[in-house]
């Protein structure tokens, strides 16, 4: 019986310590650490989305992570997967966007099933 108690104690203490250990790979990315503030709006079809970022004079490369973060968070929480298909500009081969004043507006579609 003492072996069962000892094993139970080890398991309980091990489980209690799980919250004390840092997650593998760090704490992840926070929206607060991104260089630009972006906002997401879903389309009529819930898989379609637009991400708007205020970034006067910025390039796609400069705003990419701020835009991607919003889409990843939405697709993951809504559909269980983080993949999104971004509209591509045929001239550059990079993400397509339109300028709306000082904002850049990107469109994408969540691809998780």
PDB file of C-alpha atoms in Angstrom, residues 52-98:
ATOM      1  CA  UNK A  52      -6.463  46.847 -41.728  1.00  0.00           C
ATOM      2  CA  UNK A  53      -3.238  48.320 -40.394  1.00  0.00           C
ATOM      3  CA  UNK A  54      -2.402  51.996 -39.934  1.00  0.00           C
ATOM      4  CA  UNK A  55       1.080  52.289 -41.385  1.00  0.00           C
ATOM      5  CA  UNK A  56       1.661  55.401 -43.499  1.00  0.00           C
ATOM      6  CA  UNK A  57       4.556  54.812 -45.883  1.00  0.00           C
ATOM      7  CA  UNK A  58       5.241  51.261 -44.659  1.00  0.00           C
ATOM      8  CA  UNK A  59       5.945  48.276 -46.886  1.00  0.00           C
ATOM      9  CA  UNK A  60       4.323  44.850 -46.817  1.00  0.00           C
ATOM     10  CA  UNK A  61       7.466  43.442 -45.217  1.00  0.00           C
ATOM     11  CA  UNK A  62       7.303  45.960 -42.389  1.00  0.00           C
ATOM     12  CA  UNK A  63       3.672  45.233 -41.459  1.00  0.00           C
ATOM     13  CA  UNK A  64       3.546  41.512 -42.294  1.00  0.00           C
ATOM     14  CA  UNK A  65       3.784  40.126 -38.738  1.00  0.00           C
ATOM     15  CA  UNK A  66       1.247  42.609 -37.358  1.00  0.00           C
ATOM     16  CA  UNK A  67      -1.197  41.586 -40.100  1.00  0.00           C
ATOM     17  CA  UNK A  68      -0.444  37.862 -39.888  1.00  0.00           C
ATOM     18  CA  UNK A  69      -0.920  37.828 -36.101  1.00  0.00           C
ATOM     19  CA  UNK A  70      -4.524  39.021 -36.391  1.00  0.00           C
ATOM     20  CA  UNK A  71      -5.388  36.479 -39.094  1.00  0.00           C
ATOM     21  CA  UNK A  72      -3.663  33.606 -37.287  1.00  0.00           C
ATOM     22  CA  UNK A  73      -5.460  34.358 -34.034  1.00  0.00           C
ATOM     23  CA  UNK A  74      -8.851  34.582 -35.790  1.00  0.00           C
ATOM     24  CA  UNK A  75      -8.441  31.450 -37.928  1.00  0.00           C
ATOM     25  CA  UNK A  76      -7.097  29.417 -35.011  1.00  0.00           C
ATOM     26  CA  UNK A  77      -9.836  30.403 -32.575  1.00  0.00           C
ATOM     27  CA  UNK A  78     -12.646  30.142 -35.145  1.00  0.00           C
ATOM     28  CA  UNK A  79     -11.642  27.120 -37.243  1.00  0.00           C
ATOM     29  CA  UNK A  80      -8.984  25.344 -35.188  1.00  0.00           C
ATOM     30  CA  UNK A  81      -6.145  25.971 -37.649  1.00  0.00           C
ATOM     31  CA  UNK A  82      -3.877  28.924 -38.266  1.00  0.00           C
ATOM     32  CA  UNK A  83      -3.423  28.721 -42.034  1.00  0.00           C
ATOM     33  CA  UNK A  84      -4.716  31.539 -44.209  1.00  0.00           C
ATOM     34  CA  UNK A  85      -4.564  32.046 -47.967  1.00  0.00           C
ATOM     35  CA  UNK A  86      -3.595  35.655 -48.697  1.00  0.00           C
ATOM     36  CA  UNK A  87      -4.585  37.515 -51.855  1.00  0.00           C
ATOM     37  CA  UNK A  88      -1.407  37.840 -53.937  1.00  0.00           C
ATOM     38  CA  UNK A  89      -0.339  40.788 -56.088  1.00  0.00           C
ATOM     39  CA  UNK A  90       0.613  39.276 -59.475  1.00  0.00           C
ATOM     40  CA  UNK A  91       3.120  42.066 -60.132  1.00  0.00           C
ATOM     41  CA  UNK A  92       5.160  41.471 -56.968  1.00  0.00           C
ATOM     42  CA  UNK A  93       4.241  37.933 -55.923  1.00  0.00           C
ATOM     43  CA  UNK A  94       3.734  39.299 -52.393  1.00  0.00           C
ATOM     44  CA  UNK A  95       0.561  39.898 -50.415  1.00  0.00           C
ATOM     45  CA  UNK A  96      -1.831  42.228 -52.206  1.00  0.00           C
ATOM     46  CA  UNK A  97      -3.188  45.261 -50.387  1.00  0.00           C
ATOM     47  CA  UNK A  98      -5.019  48.489 -51.080  1.00  0.00           C
TER      48      UNK A  98
END
